[in-house]
Amino acid sequence: MSGLRFSESLSWRAGNPIAIADLLRRLQALAKELRELDQEDIPREAFTKVAKELVSPNLLAHKDKGVKAFVACCLVDILRLCAPDAPYTEQQLKDIFDLLISTILPSLADPSHAYNNQHLYALSSLATVKSIVLLTDLPSSEALIINLFVTFFDTLSGSSKASSGEQLGKTVEFNMTAVLVTMVDEASTLPMEVIDIVVAQFLRADPRALGALGMKGKKNGLIADERQTTLTLKDLPPAYNMAKTICNSCPEKMAQQISQYFNEVIVDASTSAPKKTTRRNSIEDSDEENAGGPNTEEDMKELRKAHQLLRELWRASPAVLQNVIPQLEAELSAENVQLRLLATETLGDIISGIGAAGLPPAPSMDPACYPPGSLDNSSEPINENLLTKPSSPQPFPQAHPHAYATFLGRKHDKSPIVRATWTTGIGRILATSAGGVGLGREEEERIVNDLARMMSDADEKVRVAAVKAVGRLSFRDVFSKLGSLGSVAEAGSVLATLAERCRDRKHIVRMEAMKILGKLWGVASGEIMAGNNNVITILGPIPTKILETSYTNDPEINILLEHVLYEQLLPLSYPPIKVKSVKSSNGDSQKLNGSQVAGEVDPRSIDLDKIRTERLLTLVKGLDEKAKKAFFAFPFRQTQHAKVMKAFLERCEDYNGGVMDTNESKIKDKMKGLIEHFAQLLPERTKAVTDLWKFAKTHDRRSYQLIRFCMAPESDYRTMFKAF
């Protein structure tokens, strides 16, 4: 072994500094020699002189950036060559890490920096040699540790970038992650601010939350990332990935810290001074139910933020929630209805693999789509956004069976809003197949049967939630998951129960049920026309169930029935094809010639009248005798109403917006009689009368003509539709 070849001085007396150019040359020479050495190449004593000179205030606080960069390179090599015992006092180590954390590492945000290579070398050494662990042994080092985490996450999140806009390399992300993992793994305790900074990255998955994030003591932990304002991502943000790796690399330590953090949020929200506010109407529960829970809107906001975090943590690192899930389970049985509601909603989304970014796009269920959907070649869009694509790393029922059982028990909750939220949750579990991991056959049947039971709940909010849960399922899911347990005509099945809700005593339930059923048949009409017997058996009776409601002779139901008939079962816009005005010698204006069509269909080969007729015949073919009578009553009523409407329009012209020269009283009496006739057919009679008089006073002759086009027997379909 021999000593260092470098023998020049790096120190100077006050008032006689070494010229910067000369000092840079010396430091470069020393840095090059140190970089090439291994521990066994040279005795520790050989570093004594340069090690002491490198930590002098003249070098650590030098105004030149290049001097600081090369000093940092030399220092990390000294730490490497002398490991595991650094040749420095605690104060000197603090000064070294202050240089690295406050000056060198933040400069990595600018890849175009003149000394970027030196900055990269310092980071790489800290990551590979793990000399960063020395920081954890220093007393009063919390501020440096917090600054290290803030610096790295700010750098990766893009909150501080080079003016050139140059992006950071993957190596930087890898080494920064390695440094922070080492810190978390080796530190006996971590400042709570560090945990705040790490977990805050998971809330970056929700772009809506970035502007409102105000977690305690984390003013530097959440700086908006320009690249995350439109998060339809195929790759997760680097800062998110770094936080995820930290959690997955140190699950036990992070689980303990996150459990403490979550518990503090709950305790703080539950014990803060109550705020005098009026109770919200949406929560109609006793004072006992509101005891022991959040006292202010701010408390509730903090609680929601913490529960939102849990959703994303489950997707990223379920192991760190091992101590939190029991706390969440305890909330399910809390006296406070808001806590139970929040816990029920959160667990439902966790089981479904839904994160902070929220729900995935709803499945495409357009009853007017042409060609209609198919089970073999589903037209459902593929969700490529990693943040909204439901994803559960492991089956929640297997990982936390007791918490899952407690969650399922919320179907018996005394609060209807909790039951409604629970119903929405099981609908999402069914729609996402438990976050993509799948449900066992027995478990799927249990959820489907529970969904059917909730459709018969005593409270309409729960029934509406159950109906809407079916509406969020895709055609394929309805057929395979719901249809496998019984058709629309099979009593007791979830689809039959859904059909029964078309006669519900509450209009909001009837409306949702009828629209969703009509939409299901409209989407399934392609398979029905193709002769798919399974689809015909399961969903074919839907029009019959809908049309049978006309026998209740309820004005609200009759109006709703017409909406469903012409918007879902036989949509006026079906098929959604733009046609050119082409009229042949036989008067057929519906043949296409170079028009546009939705889907991969040659528009020139399509006869629109034939397409609509086929769908109409398919619907009629599936009706029973009672439903057929109801259906054929529609054109008869239309004929009768058209005569009255014709008279009404004539009287409107006579009324002349209220300005009449003669027979004013007679005209008004006739107008009143006609308006009363129409009002009797509508559910809100008073409003109908007011609106019809307003229409007459407006005296819009164009509207008169458009209505006549709709009623005229000589109008072809295109003319009628455009007038409508």
Coordinates of C-alpha atoms in Angstrom, one line a residue, residues 489-721:
A489 CA -89.2 -13.2 -15.9
E490 CA -87.9 -15.4 -13.1
A491 CA -89.4 -14.4 -9.8
G492 CA -86.8 -13.6 -7.1
S493 CA -83.9 -13.0 -9.4
V494 CA -82.1 -9.6 -9.3
L495 CA -83.3 -8.8 -12.9
A496 CA -86.9 -9.7 -12.0
T497 CA -86.7 -7.5 -8.9
L498 CA -85.4 -4.7 -11.0
A499 CA -88.4 -5.1 -13.3
E500 CA -90.7 -4.9 -10.2
R501 CA -89.2 -1.5 -9.4
C502 CA -90.9 -0.1 -12.5
R503 CA -94.0 -0.2 -10.4
D504 CA -92.3 1.3 -7.3
R505 CA -94.4 3.7 -5.2
K506 CA -91.6 6.3 -5.5
H507 CA -91.3 8.0 -8.9
I508 CA -87.5 8.4 -8.7
V509 CA -87.1 4.6 -8.3
R510 CA -89.6 3.9 -11.1
M511 CA -87.7 6.3 -13.4
E512 CA -84.3 4.8 -12.8
A513 CA -85.5 1.2 -13.0
M514 CA -87.4 1.7 -16.2
K515 CA -84.7 3.7 -18.0
I516 CA -82.0 1.1 -17.0
L517 CA -84.2 -1.8 -18.1
G518 CA -84.9 -0.1 -21.4
K519 CA -81.3 0.7 -22.0
L520 CA -80.4 -3.0 -21.3
W521 CA -82.8 -4.2 -23.9
G522 CA -81.7 -1.6 -26.4
V523 CA -78.1 -2.7 -26.1
A524 CA -79.1 -6.4 -26.1
S525 CA -81.3 -6.0 -29.2
G526 CA -78.5 -6.9 -31.5
E527 CA -78.0 -10.3 -29.9
I528 CA -81.8 -10.8 -29.7
M529 CA -82.1 -10.1 -33.5
A530 CA -79.2 -12.4 -34.1
G531 CA -81.2 -15.2 -32.4
N532 CA -79.0 -15.6 -29.2
N533 CA -81.4 -17.8 -27.2
N534 CA -79.7 -17.2 -23.9
V535 CA -80.0 -13.4 -24.3
I536 CA -83.6 -13.8 -25.5
T537 CA -84.4 -15.8 -22.4
I538 CA -82.7 -13.6 -19.9
L539 CA -83.4 -10.1 -21.3
G540 CA -86.1 -10.6 -23.9
P541 CA -89.1 -10.1 -21.6
I542 CA -87.9 -6.6 -20.6
P543 CA -90.3 -4.7 -23.0
T544 CA -93.2 -6.8 -21.7
K545 CA -92.4 -5.8 -18.1
I546 CA -92.1 -2.1 -19.1
L547 CA -95.3 -1.9 -21.1
E548 CA -97.3 -3.7 -18.4
T549 CA -96.9 -0.6 -16.3
S550 CA -99.3 1.3 -18.6
Y551 CA -102.2 -0.6 -16.9
T552 CA -101.7 1.3 -13.7
N553 CA -103.1 4.4 -15.6
D554 CA -100.8 6.7 -13.6
P555 CA -100.0 9.9 -15.6
E556 CA -96.4 9.9 -14.2
I557 CA -95.9 6.3 -15.4
N558 CA -97.5 7.0 -18.7
I559 CA -95.2 9.9 -19.4
L560 CA -92.2 7.9 -18.2
L561 CA -93.2 5.0 -20.4
E562 CA -93.3 7.1 -23.5
H563 CA -89.8 8.5 -22.7
V564 CA -88.4 5.0 -22.3
L565 CA -90.1 3.7 -25.4
Y566 CA -88.7 6.4 -27.7
E567 CA -85.3 6.9 -26.0
Q568 CA -84.3 3.4 -25.0
L569 CA -86.5 0.7 -26.6
L570 CA -87.1 2.4 -30.0
P571 CA -84.9 5.5 -29.9
L572 CA -85.9 8.1 -32.4
S573 CA -82.2 8.6 -33.2
Y574 CA -81.7 5.0 -34.1
P575 CA -79.5 4.3 -36.0
P576 CA -77.3 7.4 -35.4
I577 CA -76.5 8.0 -39.1
K578 CA -76.2 11.3 -40.9
V579 CA -78.0 11.0 -44.2
K580 CA -77.9 13.2 -47.3
S581 CA -81.2 14.4 -48.7
V582 CA -81.7 12.0 -51.5
K583 CA -85.1 11.3 -53.0
S584 CA -85.7 8.6 -55.5
S585 CA -88.5 8.3 -57.9
N586 CA -90.5 6.1 -55.6
G587 CA -90.2 8.7 -52.8
D588 CA -87.8 6.7 -50.7
S589 CA -85.6 9.3 -48.9
Q590 CA -83.9 6.9 -46.6
K591 CA -81.5 5.1 -48.9
L592 CA -77.9 6.2 -48.1
N593 CA -75.4 7.5 -50.6
G594 CA -72.1 8.5 -49.2
S595 CA -73.3 9.4 -45.7
Q596 CA -71.6 8.8 -42.3
V597 CA -72.3 5.9 -40.0
A598 CA -71.2 5.1 -36.5
G599 CA -69.2 1.9 -36.5
E600 CA -67.5 0.0 -39.3
V601 CA -70.4 -0.2 -41.7
D602 CA -70.6 0.9 -45.3
P603 CA -73.4 3.5 -45.2
R604 CA -74.3 3.0 -48.8
S605 CA -75.4 -0.6 -48.0
I606 CA -77.9 0.5 -45.3
D607 CA -81.6 1.0 -45.5
L608 CA -82.6 3.0 -42.5
D609 CA -86.3 2.2 -42.7
K610 CA -85.4 -1.5 -42.8
I611 CA -83.1 -1.2 -39.7
R612 CA -85.8 0.5 -37.7
T613 CA -88.5 -1.9 -38.8
E614 CA -86.4 -4.9 -37.8
R615 CA -85.9 -3.5 -34.4
L616 CA -89.6 -2.7 -34.1
L617 CA -90.6 -6.2 -35.1
T618 CA -88.1 -7.7 -32.7
L619 CA -89.6 -5.8 -29.9
V620 CA -93.2 -6.8 -30.8
K621 CA -92.2 -10.4 -31.3
G622 CA -91.1 -10.7 -27.7
L623 CA -94.2 -9.1 -26.2
D624 CA -97.0 -11.2 -24.5
E625 CA -100.6 -10.5 -25.4
K626 CA -101.2 -8.1 -22.6
A627 CA -98.1 -6.0 -23.5
K628 CA -99.0 -6.1 -27.2
K629 CA -102.3 -4.5 -26.4
A630 CA -100.6 -1.8 -24.5
F631 CA -98.0 -1.2 -27.3
F632 CA -100.7 -1.0 -30.1
A633 CA -102.6 1.5 -28.0
F634 CA -99.8 4.0 -28.5
P635 CA -100.5 4.7 -32.2
F636 CA -104.2 4.9 -31.5
R637 CA -103.7 7.5 -28.8
Q638 CA -101.2 9.4 -31.0
T639 CA -103.9 9.7 -33.6
Q640 CA -106.4 11.0 -31.2
H641 CA -103.9 13.4 -29.6
A642 CA -102.9 14.6 -33.0
K643 CA -106.4 15.7 -33.7
V644 CA -106.6 17.7 -30.5
M645 CA -103.1 19.1 -31.1
K646 CA -104.2 20.3 -34.6
A647 CA -107.1 22.1 -33.1
F648 CA -104.9 23.6 -30.4
L649 CA -102.4 25.0 -33.0
E650 CA -105.3 26.5 -34.9
R651 CA -106.6 28.1 -31.7
C652 CA -103.1 29.4 -31.0
E653 CA -103.1 31.1 -34.3
D654 CA -106.5 32.6 -33.6
Y655 CA -105.2 33.7 -30.1
N656 CA -102.3 35.5 -31.8
G657 CA -100.2 35.8 -28.7
G658 CA -103.1 37.4 -26.8
V659 CA -103.9 40.1 -29.3
M660 CA -107.3 39.4 -30.8
D661 CA -109.6 41.8 -32.8
T662 CA -112.8 39.8 -32.5
N663 CA -114.3 36.8 -30.6
E664 CA -111.7 37.2 -27.8
S665 CA -113.9 35.5 -25.2
K666 CA -114.8 32.6 -27.5
I667 CA -111.2 31.9 -28.5
K668 CA -110.0 32.0 -24.9
D669 CA -112.7 29.5 -23.9
K670 CA -111.7 27.1 -26.6
M671 CA -108.0 27.5 -25.7
K672 CA -108.9 26.9 -22.0
G673 CA -110.7 23.7 -22.9
L674 CA -107.9 22.3 -25.1
I675 CA -105.3 23.2 -22.5
E676 CA -107.3 21.5 -19.8
H677 CA -107.5 18.4 -22.0
F678 CA -103.7 18.2 -22.3
A679 CA -103.1 19.0 -18.6
Q680 CA -105.2 16.1 -17.5
L681 CA -102.8 13.8 -19.3
L682 CA -99.8 15.1 -17.5
P683 CA -98.6 14.5 -13.9
E684 CA -98.1 18.2 -12.9
R685 CA -101.4 19.7 -14.0
T686 CA -100.9 23.2 -12.8
K687 CA -97.4 23.5 -14.3
A688 CA -98.7 22.1 -17.6
V689 CA -101.5 24.7 -17.8
T690 CA -99.1 27.5 -17.1
D691 CA -96.6 26.3 -19.7
L692 CA -99.2 25.8 -22.4
W693 CA -100.6 29.3 -21.9
K694 CA -97.0 30.6 -22.0
F695 CA -96.5 28.7 -25.3
A696 CA -99.7 30.2 -26.8
K697 CA -98.6 33.7 -25.7
T698 CA -95.2 33.3 -27.3
H699 CA -96.9 32.7 -30.7
D700 CA -93.9 31.0 -32.3
R701 CA -95.2 30.1 -35.8
R702 CA -92.0 28.1 -36.5
S703 CA -92.8 25.8 -33.6
Y704 CA -96.4 25.4 -34.9
Q705 CA -95.0 24.2 -38.3
L706 CA -92.5 21.8 -36.7
I707 CA -95.3 20.2 -34.6
R708 CA -97.4 19.8 -37.8
F709 CA -94.4 18.2 -39.6
C710 CA -94.2 15.7 -36.7
M711 CA -97.9 14.8 -37.0
A712 CA -98.4 14.9 -40.8
P713 CA -98.9 11.4 -42.3
E714 CA -97.0 12.5 -45.4
S715 CA -93.9 13.3 -43.5
D716 CA -91.1 10.8 -43.9
Y717 CA -89.1 9.7 -40.9
R718 CA -86.2 12.1 -41.5
T719 CA -88.5 15.0 -41.8
M720 CA -90.3 14.0 -38.6
F721 CA -87.1 13.5 -36.7

